Coordinates of C-alpha atoms in Angstrom, one line a residue:
M1 CA -5.1 3.0 -22.0
A2 CA -2.0 0.9 -21.2
F3 CA -1.5 0.7 -17.5
P4 CA 2.0 0.1 -16.0
K5 CA 2.6 -3.3 -14.5
K6 CA 3.2 -2.0 -11.0
L7 CA 0.4 0.0 -9.6
D8 CA 2.3 2.2 -7.2
L9 CA 0.8 5.2 -5.5
A10 CA 2.7 7.8 -7.4
T11 CA 1.7 6.3 -10.8
L12 CA -2.0 6.1 -9.8
Q13 CA -2.1 9.6 -8.4
A14 CA -0.4 11.0 -11.5
L15 CA -3.0 9.2 -13.7
Y16 CA -5.9 10.6 -11.7
A17 CA -4.5 14.1 -11.5
S18 CA -3.9 14.2 -15.3
G19 CA -7.4 12.9 -16.1
R20 CA -5.9 10.0 -18.1
A21 CA -7.7 7.5 -15.9
T22 CA -10.4 7.2 -13.2
P23 CA -10.9 4.8 -10.3
L24 CA -13.4 3.0 -12.5
D25 CA -10.8 2.5 -15.2
V26 CA -8.4 1.1 -12.6
V27 CA -11.0 -1.2 -11.2
D28 CA -11.8 -2.6 -14.6
E29 CA -8.0 -3.2 -15.2
V30 CA -7.5 -4.8 -11.9
L31 CA -10.5 -7.2 -12.4
R32 CA -9.1 -8.1 -15.8
R33 CA -5.6 -8.8 -14.4
C34 CA -7.0 -10.9 -11.5
D35 CA -8.9 -13.1 -13.9
A36 CA -5.9 -13.5 -16.2
Y37 CA -3.5 -14.2 -13.4
A38 CA -5.8 -16.9 -12.0
A39 CA -5.0 -19.0 -15.0
L40 CA -1.3 -18.8 -14.0
D41 CA -1.7 -19.1 -10.3
P42 CA -5.2 -19.9 -9.0
A43 CA -4.1 -19.9 -5.3
V44 CA -3.7 -16.1 -4.7
W45 CA -7.2 -15.3 -3.6
I46 CA -9.6 -16.9 -1.2
G47 CA -12.4 -14.3 -1.5
R48 CA -12.9 -11.5 -4.0
A49 CA -15.1 -8.4 -3.7
D50 CA -18.2 -8.5 -5.8
A51 CA -17.2 -6.9 -9.1
D52 CA -20.3 -4.8 -9.6
A53 CA -20.1 -3.6 -6.0
L54 CA -16.4 -2.7 -6.5
R55 CA -17.3 -0.7 -9.6
D56 CA -20.1 1.1 -7.7
E57 CA -17.5 2.1 -5.0
A58 CA -15.3 3.5 -7.7
R59 CA -18.1 5.4 -9.3
A60 CA -19.0 6.9 -5.9
L61 CA -15.4 8.1 -5.5
I62 CA -15.6 9.8 -8.9
V63 CA -18.9 11.5 -8.1
A64 CA -17.7 12.7 -4.7
G65 CA -14.4 13.9 -6.1
R66 CA -10.9 13.8 -4.6
R67 CA -10.7 15.0 -1.1
A68 CA -7.7 16.1 1.0
D69 CA -8.6 13.5 3.7
Q70 CA -8.5 10.7 1.1
P71 CA -4.8 10.2 0.3
L72 CA -5.5 6.7 -1.1
W73 CA -8.3 7.8 -3.3
G74 CA -8.9 5.1 -5.9
V75 CA -6.0 2.9 -4.8
P76 CA -6.8 -0.8 -5.1
F77 CA -5.6 -3.1 -2.2
A78 CA -5.9 -6.6 -0.8
A79 CA -6.1 -8.0 2.7
K80 CA -4.8 -11.3 4.1
D81 CA -7.8 -13.5 4.9
N82 CA -7.3 -13.4 8.6
I83 CA -8.2 -9.7 8.6
D84 CA -11.9 -8.9 8.7
C85 CA -13.5 -7.1 5.8
R86 CA -17.2 -6.5 5.8
G87 CA -19.1 -8.4 3.1
I88 CA -16.4 -11.1 2.6
D89 CA -15.9 -14.2 4.7
T90 CA -12.9 -14.4 7.0
T91 CA -11.6 -18.0 6.7
A92 CA -8.0 -17.9 8.0
A93 CA -7.5 -20.4 5.2
C94 CA -9.8 -22.9 6.9
P95 CA -13.2 -23.2 5.2
E96 CA -14.9 -24.7 8.3
F97 CA -13.8 -21.7 10.4
A98 CA -15.3 -19.2 8.0
Y99 CA -17.6 -16.4 9.3
R100 CA -19.0 -13.2 7.7
P101 CA -17.9 -10.1 9.7
S102 CA -20.3 -7.3 10.1
D103 CA -17.5 -4.7 10.4
D104 CA -14.1 -4.1 8.9
A105 CA -11.0 -4.6 11.0
T106 CA -9.7 -1.2 12.2
V107 CA -6.9 -1.0 9.7
V108 CA -9.2 -1.9 6.8
A109 CA -11.8 0.7 8.0
R110 CA -9.1 3.4 8.1
L111 CA -7.8 2.5 4.6
R112 CA -11.3 2.6 3.1
A113 CA -12.0 5.9 4.8
A114 CA -8.9 7.2 3.0
G115 CA -10.4 6.2 -0.4
A116 CA -8.7 2.8 -0.9
L117 CA -10.7 0.1 -2.8
L118 CA -10.6 -3.4 -1.4
V119 CA -10.3 -6.0 -4.2
G120 CA -10.4 -9.1 -2.0
K121 CA -9.0 -11.5 0.6
T122 CA -5.7 -13.3 -0.1
N123 CA -4.5 -16.8 0.7
L124 CA -2.2 -17.7 3.7
D125 CA -0.7 -20.5 5.7
Q126 CA -3.7 -21.6 7.7
F127 CA -4.2 -19.6 10.9
A128 CA -1.1 -17.7 10.0
T129 CA 1.1 -20.6 11.0
G130 CA 4.0 -21.0 8.7
L131 CA 6.6 -19.0 6.7
N132 CA 6.3 -20.8 3.3
G133 CA 2.8 -20.5 1.9
T134 CA 2.0 -24.2 1.3
R135 CA -0.2 -24.9 4.3
S136 CA -3.5 -24.0 2.8
P137 CA -6.4 -26.0 1.4
Y138 CA -6.8 -23.2 -1.2
G139 CA -3.5 -24.2 -2.8
A140 CA 0.1 -22.9 -2.6
P141 CA 0.7 -19.5 -4.3
R142 CA 4.1 -19.4 -6.1
S143 CA 6.7 -16.8 -6.2
V144 CA 6.2 -14.4 -9.2
Y145 CA 9.9 -15.3 -10.1
S146 CA 9.4 -19.0 -10.3
R147 CA 6.5 -21.5 -10.6
E148 CA 8.7 -24.0 -8.7
H149 CA 9.4 -21.9 -5.6
V150 CA 7.3 -21.0 -2.6
S151 CA 5.9 -17.5 -2.3
G152 CA 6.8 -17.3 1.4
G153 CA 4.2 -17.2 4.1
S154 CA 2.1 -16.9 6.0
S155 CA 1.1 -13.8 4.0
S156 CA 1.5 -15.6 0.7
G157 CA -1.3 -14.3 -1.4
S158 CA -0.9 -10.8 -0.1
A159 CA 2.7 -10.6 -1.4
V160 CA 1.9 -12.2 -4.8
A161 CA -1.1 -9.9 -5.4
V162 CA 1.2 -6.9 -5.2
A163 CA 4.2 -8.3 -7.0
A164 CA 1.9 -9.5 -9.9
G165 CA 0.5 -6.0 -10.3
L166 CA -3.0 -7.1 -9.2
V167 CA -3.2 -4.4 -6.5
A168 CA -1.1 -1.4 -5.4
F169 CA -0.5 -2.7 -1.9
S170 CA -1.7 -5.3 0.5
L171 CA -2.1 -6.1 4.2
G172 CA -0.5 -9.1 5.8
T173 CA 0.3 -10.1 9.3
D174 CA 3.6 -10.8 11.0
T175 CA 4.2 -12.8 14.1
A176 CA 7.5 -14.6 13.2
G177 CA 8.4 -13.1 9.8
S178 CA 5.2 -13.5 7.7
G179 CA 5.4 -9.9 6.6
R180 CA 9.0 -10.2 5.6
V181 CA 9.8 -13.6 4.0
P182 CA 7.1 -13.2 1.3
A183 CA 8.4 -9.8 0.5
A184 CA 11.9 -11.2 -0.1
F185 CA 10.5 -14.0 -2.3
N186 CA 8.6 -11.7 -4.5
G187 CA 10.9 -8.6 -4.8
L188 CA 8.8 -6.3 -2.6
V189 CA 9.1 -4.0 0.4
G190 CA 7.6 -5.6 3.6
L191 CA 7.0 -3.2 6.5
K192 CA 6.9 -5.0 9.9
P193 CA 5.9 -2.1 12.1
T194 CA 6.5 -1.7 15.8
R195 CA 3.9 -3.8 17.7
G196 CA 0.8 -1.8 18.4
W197 CA 1.3 0.9 15.8
L198 CA -1.3 -0.7 13.5
S199 CA -4.4 -2.0 15.4
T200 CA -5.0 -5.8 15.4
R201 CA -8.7 -5.4 16.3
G202 CA -10.6 -7.5 13.8
V203 CA -7.6 -9.8 13.1
V204 CA -7.8 -13.5 13.8
P205 CA -4.9 -13.9 16.2
A206 CA -1.9 -16.2 15.8
C207 CA 0.0 -15.2 18.9
R208 CA -2.0 -12.2 20.0
S209 CA 0.8 -10.7 22.2
L210 CA 3.2 -10.7 19.3
D211 CA 1.0 -10.2 16.2
C212 CA 1.5 -7.2 13.9
V213 CA -0.4 -6.1 10.8
S214 CA 2.2 -5.7 8.0
V215 CA 2.3 -3.9 4.7
F216 CA 3.5 -5.1 1.3
A217 CA 4.2 -2.4 -1.3
N218 CA 6.3 -1.6 -4.3
S219 CA 8.4 1.0 -2.5
V220 CA 9.4 2.1 1.0
T221 CA 7.6 5.4 0.4
D222 CA 4.4 3.6 -0.4
A223 CA 4.7 1.3 2.6
E224 CA 5.3 4.1 5.0
R225 CA 2.5 6.2 3.7
I226 CA 0.0 3.3 3.9
A227 CA 1.1 2.5 7.5
D228 CA 0.7 6.2 8.4
V229 CA -2.9 6.0 7.2
A230 CA -3.7 2.6 8.7
G231 CA -1.8 3.1 12.0
A232 CA -3.3 4.9 15.0
Y233 CA -4.0 4.3 18.6
D234 CA -7.2 2.1 19.0
A235 CA -8.8 2.0 22.4
G236 CA -10.6 -1.1 21.3
D237 CA -7.4 -3.1 20.9
A238 CA -5.7 -4.0 24.2
Y239 CA -2.3 -4.2 22.5
S240 CA -2.6 -0.9 20.7
R241 CA 0.1 1.8 21.6
R242 CA 0.5 5.5 21.0
A243 CA 3.5 6.3 18.9
P244 CA 5.8 8.6 20.8
A245 CA 6.6 12.0 19.6
A246 CA 10.1 11.9 18.1
P247 CA 12.5 14.1 16.2
A248 CA 13.2 13.4 12.5
A249 CA 14.8 10.0 12.1
R250 CA 18.6 10.0 11.6
L251 CA 19.8 7.8 8.8
P252 CA 21.4 4.6 10.2
R253 CA 25.0 4.1 9.1
R254 CA 26.5 1.6 11.5
F255 CA 25.0 -1.8 11.0
G256 CA 25.4 -5.1 12.9
V257 CA 25.6 -8.1 10.6
P258 CA 25.8 -11.8 11.6
A259 CA 29.5 -12.7 12.1
A260 CA 28.6 -16.3 11.1
P261 CA 25.6 -16.1 8.8
R262 CA 23.6 -19.2 8.2
F263 CA 22.5 -20.2 4.7
F264 CA 22.0 -24.0 5.2
G265 CA 23.9 -24.9 2.1
D266 CA 22.4 -22.3 -0.2
A267 CA 25.5 -21.0 -2.0
Q268 CA 23.5 -18.7 -4.2
A269 CA 22.0 -16.9 -1.2
E270 CA 25.4 -16.7 0.4
Q271 CA 26.9 -15.1 -2.7
A272 CA 24.0 -12.6 -2.9
W273 CA 24.6 -11.6 0.7
Q274 CA 28.3 -11.0 0.1
R275 CA 27.4 -8.7 -2.8
V276 CA 24.9 -6.9 -0.5
C277 CA 27.6 -6.3 2.1
A278 CA 30.0 -5.0 -0.5
Q279 CA 27.3 -2.7 -1.9
A280 CA 26.4 -1.4 1.6
R281 CA 30.1 -0.6 2.3
E282 CA 30.5 1.2 -1.1
G283 CA 27.5 3.3 -0.2
G284 CA 29.1 4.5 3.0
A285 CA 27.7 2.0 5.6
E286 CA 29.9 0.5 8.3
L287 CA 29.2 -3.2 8.9
L288 CA 30.1 -4.6 12.2
P289 CA 30.1 -8.4 12.5
L290 CA 28.2 -9.5 15.7
D291 CA 27.6 -12.8 17.5
F292 CA 23.9 -13.5 16.8
E293 CA 23.8 -16.5 19.1
V294 CA 21.6 -14.7 21.7
L295 CA 19.1 -13.8 19.0
H296 CA 19.0 -17.4 17.8
D297 CA 18.4 -18.5 21.4
I298 CA 15.5 -16.1 21.7
A299 CA 14.1 -17.2 18.3
A300 CA 14.0 -20.8 19.6
L301 CA 11.6 -19.9 22.3
L302 CA 8.9 -19.1 19.8
Y303 CA 8.3 -22.6 18.5
D304 CA 10.4 -24.7 20.8
G305 CA 8.8 -23.2 23.9
P306 CA 5.4 -22.4 25.4
W307 CA 4.7 -19.5 23.1
V308 CA 3.2 -22.1 20.8
A309 CA 0.5 -22.5 23.4
E310 CA -0.6 -19.0 22.5
R311 CA -1.5 -20.3 19.1
L312 CA -3.5 -23.0 20.8
A313 CA -5.3 -20.3 22.8
A314 CA -6.3 -18.6 19.5
T315 CA -7.8 -21.8 18.0
E316 CA -8.6 -24.1 21.0
D317 CA -12.4 -23.8 20.7
F318 CA -12.4 -24.5 17.0
L319 CA -9.8 -27.3 17.4
R320 CA -12.0 -29.0 20.0
E321 CA -14.9 -29.4 17.6
H322 CA -13.2 -29.4 14.2
A323 CA -9.7 -30.9 14.5
D324 CA -10.0 -32.9 11.3
A325 CA -10.7 -29.6 9.4
M326 CA -7.3 -28.2 10.2
H327 CA -4.3 -28.6 7.9
P328 CA -2.4 -31.5 9.4
V329 CA 0.9 -29.6 9.7
V330 CA -0.8 -26.7 11.3
R331 CA -2.8 -28.9 13.6
A332 CA 0.4 -30.7 14.7
I333 CA 2.1 -27.4 15.6
V334 CA -0.9 -26.0 17.4
E335 CA -1.5 -29.2 19.4
Q336 CA 2.1 -29.0 20.8
G337 CA 0.7 -26.2 22.9
R338 CA -1.0 -28.8 25.1
K339 CA 2.2 -30.1 26.5
Y340 CA 3.2 -26.8 28.2
S341 CA 2.1 -25.8 31.6
A342 CA 1.7 -22.4 33.2
V343 CA 5.0 -23.2 35.0
D344 CA 6.6 -23.7 31.6
A345 CA 5.2 -20.4 30.4
F346 CA 6.6 -18.5 33.4
R347 CA 10.0 -20.2 33.0
A348 CA 10.1 -19.2 29.3
E349 CA 9.2 -15.6 30.3
Y350 CA 12.1 -15.6 32.8
R351 CA 14.4 -17.0 30.1
L352 CA 13.4 -14.3 27.7
R353 CA 14.0 -11.6 30.4
E354 CA 17.5 -13.1 31.0
L355 CA 18.4 -13.0 27.3
K356 CA 16.8 -9.7 26.4
P357 CA 19.4 -7.4 28.0
R358 CA 22.1 -9.2 25.9
A359 CA 20.1 -8.7 22.8
E360 CA 19.5 -5.0 23.6
A361 CA 23.2 -4.5 24.3
L362 CA 23.8 -6.0 20.8
M363 CA 21.4 -3.5 19.3
A364 CA 22.7 -0.6 21.3
S365 CA 26.2 -1.2 19.8
V366 CA 25.0 -0.2 16.3
D367 CA 22.4 1.9 14.6
A368 CA 20.5 -1.1 13.3
L369 CA 20.9 -4.7 12.3
L370 CA 21.2 -5.7 8.6
V371 CA 20.4 -9.4 7.8
P372 CA 19.4 -11.6 5.0
T373 CA 15.6 -11.8 5.1
A374 CA 15.7 -15.5 4.5
P375 CA 18.7 -17.8 4.4
S376 CA 17.4 -19.8 1.4
M377 CA 14.5 -20.0 -1.0
P378 CA 13.0 -23.6 -1.1
T379 CA 10.8 -25.1 -3.7
V380 CA 7.2 -26.2 -3.2
A381 CA 8.3 -29.8 -3.7
Q382 CA 10.9 -29.4 -0.8
L383 CA 8.2 -28.1 1.5
L384 CA 5.8 -30.8 0.6
A385 CA 8.4 -33.5 1.2
D386 CA 9.5 -32.0 4.5
P387 CA 7.0 -29.4 5.8
V388 CA 8.8 -28.6 9.0
Q389 CA 12.6 -28.2 8.8
P390 CA 12.9 -25.9 5.7
N391 CA 10.1 -23.8 7.2
S392 CA 12.0 -23.5 10.5
E393 CA 15.1 -22.4 8.7
L394 CA 13.2 -19.6 6.9
G395 CA 12.7 -18.0 10.3
T396 CA 16.4 -17.7 11.1
Y397 CA 16.6 -13.9 10.9
T398 CA 12.9 -13.2 11.6
N399 CA 11.6 -15.2 14.6
F400 CA 13.3 -13.1 17.3
V401 CA 12.1 -9.7 16.2
N402 CA 8.6 -9.6 17.7
L403 CA 9.6 -11.3 20.9
L404 CA 12.1 -8.5 21.4
D405 CA 9.5 -5.8 20.5
W406 CA 11.7 -4.6 17.6
S407 CA 10.8 -3.0 14.3
A408 CA 11.8 -4.3 10.8
L409 CA 11.8 -3.4 7.2
A410 CA 12.4 -5.9 4.4
V411 CA 13.6 -4.5 1.1
P412 CA 14.7 -6.1 -2.2
A413 CA 18.4 -6.6 -2.8
G414 CA 18.6 -7.7 -6.5
L415 CA 18.7 -11.2 -8.0
R416 CA 20.8 -14.2 -7.1
D417 CA 22.9 -15.7 -9.9
D418 CA 20.1 -18.2 -10.6
G419 CA 17.6 -15.5 -11.2
L420 CA 15.7 -15.8 -7.9
P421 CA 15.1 -12.7 -5.8
F422 CA 17.2 -11.9 -2.7
G423 CA 16.1 -9.6 0.1
I424 CA 17.5 -8.0 3.2
T425 CA 15.9 -6.8 6.4
L426 CA 16.8 -3.8 8.5
I427 CA 16.0 -4.3 12.1
G428 CA 15.8 -1.6 14.8
P429 CA 14.4 -1.1 18.3
A430 CA 10.7 -0.3 18.9
W431 CA 9.7 2.9 17.0
A432 CA 12.7 3.0 14.8
D433 CA 10.4 2.6 11.8
R434 CA 11.2 6.0 10.4
A435 CA 14.9 5.6 10.6
L436 CA 14.7 2.2 8.9
A437 CA 12.5 3.7 6.2
A438 CA 15.1 6.5 5.6
F439 CA 17.8 3.9 4.9
G440 CA 15.4 1.7 2.9
R441 CA 14.7 4.6 0.6
R442 CA 18.4 5.3 0.2
W443 CA 19.1 1.6 -0.5
L444 CA 16.4 1.6 -3.3
R445 CA 17.3 5.1 -4.4
E446 CA 13.9 6.5 -3.8
S447 CA 13.2 10.2 -3.1
P448 CA 10.5 10.8 -0.6
E449 CA 8.1 11.7 -3.4
Q450 CA 9.1 8.7 -5.6
A451 CA 7.6 5.3 -5.7
A452 CA 9.5 2.1 -6.6
G453 CA 8.8 0.9 -10.1
A454 CA 9.7 4.3 -11.3
K455 CA 13.0 4.8 -13.1
P456 CA 16.2 4.8 -11.1
M457 CA 16.7 8.0 -9.2
S458 CA 19.7 9.0 -11.3
V459 CA 17.5 9.9 -14.3
H460 CA 15.2 12.1 -12.2
E461 CA 15.5 15.5 -10.7
P462 CA 16.4 15.3 -7.0
A463 CA 13.8 15.7 -4.4
A464 CA 12.7 19.2 -3.7
D465 CA 14.5 19.3 -0.4
H466 CA 17.8 18.0 -1.8
V467 CA 20.5 19.5 -4.0
R468 CA 22.3 17.3 -6.5
L469 CA 26.1 17.7 -6.2
A470 CA 28.9 16.4 -8.4
V471 CA 32.1 15.5 -6.5
V472 CA 35.3 14.9 -8.3
G473 CA 38.1 14.2 -5.8
A474 CA 38.5 13.8 -2.0
H475 CA 34.7 13.4 -1.5
L476 CA 34.4 10.4 -3.7
R477 CA 33.4 7.1 -2.1
G478 CA 36.3 5.6 -0.3
M479 CA 38.2 8.9 -0.3
P480 CA 39.2 10.8 2.9
L481 CA 36.5 13.4 2.9
N482 CA 33.5 11.3 1.8
R483 CA 32.5 11.2 5.5
E484 CA 31.5 14.8 5.2
L485 CA 28.7 13.7 2.9
G486 CA 27.8 10.8 5.2
E487 CA 27.5 13.1 8.1
R488 CA 24.9 15.2 6.2
D489 CA 22.8 12.1 5.2
A490 CA 23.7 12.7 1.5
I491 CA 22.4 10.0 -0.8
F492 CA 24.7 8.4 -3.5
V493 CA 22.9 8.6 -6.9
E494 CA 25.3 7.4 -9.6
T495 CA 28.8 7.6 -11.1
T496 CA 28.9 9.5 -14.4
H497 CA 31.1 12.0 -16.4
T498 CA 31.3 15.7 -17.2
S499 CA 31.0 16.9 -20.7
S500 CA 34.3 17.0 -22.6
D501 CA 34.8 20.7 -21.8
Y502 CA 36.7 20.1 -18.6
R503 CA 40.3 19.5 -17.6
L504 CA 41.4 18.0 -14.2
Y505 CA 44.5 19.1 -12.2
A506 CA 46.3 17.7 -9.2
L507 CA 46.6 20.7 -6.9
A508 CA 49.8 21.5 -5.1
N509 CA 50.2 21.5 -1.3
T510 CA 46.7 20.3 -0.3
Q511 CA 45.9 17.9 2.5
P512 CA 44.4 15.6 1.9
P513 CA 45.4 15.7 -1.8
K514 CA 42.7 17.3 -3.9
P515 CA 42.1 17.9 -7.6
G516 CA 40.9 21.1 -9.3
L517 CA 38.3 20.9 -12.1
A518 CA 38.3 23.7 -14.7
K519 CA 36.1 24.3 -17.7
T520 CA 38.4 25.1 -20.6
G521 CA 36.4 24.0 -23.6
D522 CA 39.2 21.7 -24.8
G523 CA 39.2 18.9 -22.2
A524 CA 37.8 15.4 -21.9
P525 CA 35.0 13.7 -19.9
I526 CA 36.0 13.5 -16.2
E527 CA 34.5 10.9 -13.9
V528 CA 32.3 12.4 -11.1
E529 CA 29.9 11.0 -8.5
L530 CA 26.5 12.5 -8.0
W531 CA 25.1 12.9 -4.5
D532 CA 21.8 14.3 -3.3
V533 CA 22.5 16.5 -0.3
P534 CA 19.7 17.6 2.0
L535 CA 19.0 21.3 1.4
S536 CA 19.2 21.9 5.2
A537 CA 22.8 20.6 5.2
F538 CA 24.0 22.0 1.9
G539 CA 25.0 25.4 3.3
S540 CA 27.2 24.0 6.0
F541 CA 28.9 21.7 3.4
V542 CA 29.6 24.7 1.1
A543 CA 30.9 26.8 4.0
G544 CA 33.5 24.1 4.6
V545 CA 34.9 24.1 1.1
P546 CA 38.4 25.7 1.2
A547 CA 40.0 28.0 -1.4
P548 CA 40.9 27.6 -4.2
L549 CA 37.9 25.3 -4.5
G550 CA 34.3 26.4 -4.7
I551 CA 30.9 25.2 -5.8
G552 CA 29.6 26.1 -9.2
T553 CA 27.5 24.6 -12.0
L554 CA 28.9 21.7 -14.0
T555 CA 27.6 20.3 -17.3
L556 CA 27.4 16.5 -17.5
A557 CA 28.0 14.3 -20.6
D558 CA 24.3 13.9 -21.1
G559 CA 23.6 17.6 -21.0
R560 CA 22.3 17.8 -17.4
T561 CA 23.6 20.6 -15.2
V562 CA 24.3 20.1 -11.5
K563 CA 26.1 21.8 -8.7
G564 CA 29.7 20.7 -8.4
F565 CA 33.3 21.5 -7.4
I566 CA 35.2 24.1 -9.5
C567 CA 38.6 25.6 -9.0
E568 CA 39.9 29.2 -9.2
G569 CA 42.2 29.7 -12.1
W570 CA 45.2 31.1 -10.1
A571 CA 45.7 27.7 -8.4
L572 CA 46.3 25.9 -11.7
A573 CA 49.6 27.6 -12.5
D574 CA 51.7 25.1 -10.5
A575 CA 49.2 22.2 -10.7
L576 CA 49.7 19.0 -12.6
D577 CA 47.3 18.4 -15.5
I578 CA 45.9 14.8 -15.0
T579 CA 43.1 15.0 -17.5
A580 CA 44.4 12.0 -19.4
H581 CA 43.6 9.8 -16.5
G582 CA 39.9 10.5 -16.8
G583 CA 39.3 11.1 -13.1
W584 CA 40.8 11.5 -9.7
R585 CA 40.4 7.8 -8.7
A586 CA 42.3 6.6 -11.7
Y587 CA 45.0 9.2 -11.1
R588 CA 45.5 8.2 -7.5
A589 CA 45.6 4.5 -8.4
S590 CA 48.4 5.3 -10.9
L591 CA 50.5 6.6 -8.0
A592 CA 50.3 3.3 -6.0
P593 CA 53.4 1.1 -6.1
P594 CA 53.1 -2.0 -8.2
A595 CA 51.8 -5.1 -6.3

């Protein structure tokens, strides 16, 4: 059969449920794709699972059958090669460092127990030191959008493997942005969870006190589901934490954005960011410009301070005996750790404690931060010519997050005018992961049951716990009553039109001004907006609709029927027929005085 390019969870589960494919079919397809993609980019993988053994695992799943405790049954995935996977060497992109682990890392063990199939180990910036993907003796993976541009790092191969359709999801790690920058450069979702949610036992440390296991996926829904499977308290990991019990996450609406964003001369990225801000405002978000200087000061501590000594702590024994085996850029960075003393470390900790209250006050002033994931997208040639400065710039909006114990979610934000991908990151306090995911789904127009790679939400039925509602007047975006939808966490779906059976009237004596929509059989298409309203909030919304308006069933131009505003006939006697304007927005614009 012909498999879709993106192997998201919903697609695979539908194929398995229908009997159109088995895990063995998927394994055969994945192996074929991996071999074919190697001709285009041979730097994605460092180690692959034995093909026959992988097929045997797939057959074993088929024989055992699907179980309720295996939500990832038959789902192929990859792991960054600083994460232990039994049967495959862990190299951390340094061949001389390689060892064969006898056990899986905790996160890999949990994923395998849930039915996921490990395809192999992916390339990375050596010892997870870098944000660009070029610091590896196994080569530099390229963005799936451009052979000239970096894939992002350090989780380079993990991102490319998902974006190229070789696996359904992958694991990376994130200390300074390694689970976010590669997501942006390959059009993916990158989940940087709260530190300690996903165990780091069995992970080669970069900065152990800051490290997170991250997830790359084709949708927010997939990323969150995978993290839910992989994440749990692990008594064997000194940095593991129990997730607090919390009420359902409220959708963030008030976002802090950098008042003076930095793009280092990349005009394409700056223009893409301006479009993102406009789109966010149109969707009902409030953007509050904030001074990010304190965040940049905190970020500087990571590489310009004694935290780099923690990288030395992770590799010192190996460096002592095998210095020449390390990538020269990585070695130079790690060896900087020797110049810091214990006194320097304490002073840096004091400085972080001084800065942290200011950063937390910044965060407390909004629901979350919204930033470009990366300020630019350099080429491989640029990084080879100058391996340090462009890499440092890539961490502008990522380096401070783990130092502050914050959570983050990177999501795609379309293409720049030059065709390269652009991404944004949502940042919240520790354990704000659910709230960030709620907004990420809204941004990508995912329903909770829907995976990215599927068609836009507008051509699907709403989620089972939502009601699709057509609004025609004062509830349109930018109109006075749109806030009532926002207060109920409604999700904007699309702008469309009714069938030609309707007429639109400007009602008399209403505040704020409102229209009345009536089905007469001899009208014209009227512009409406479709919103998905949570079922739990729909009743209160309807209860607030004043006479002569009500909620009925509307027919759209494409034949769909949705709930929508209707008007009682008695109110139309002294109303003005404005059908010729085609919609309330156009009518209101006609009343504005000429500029």
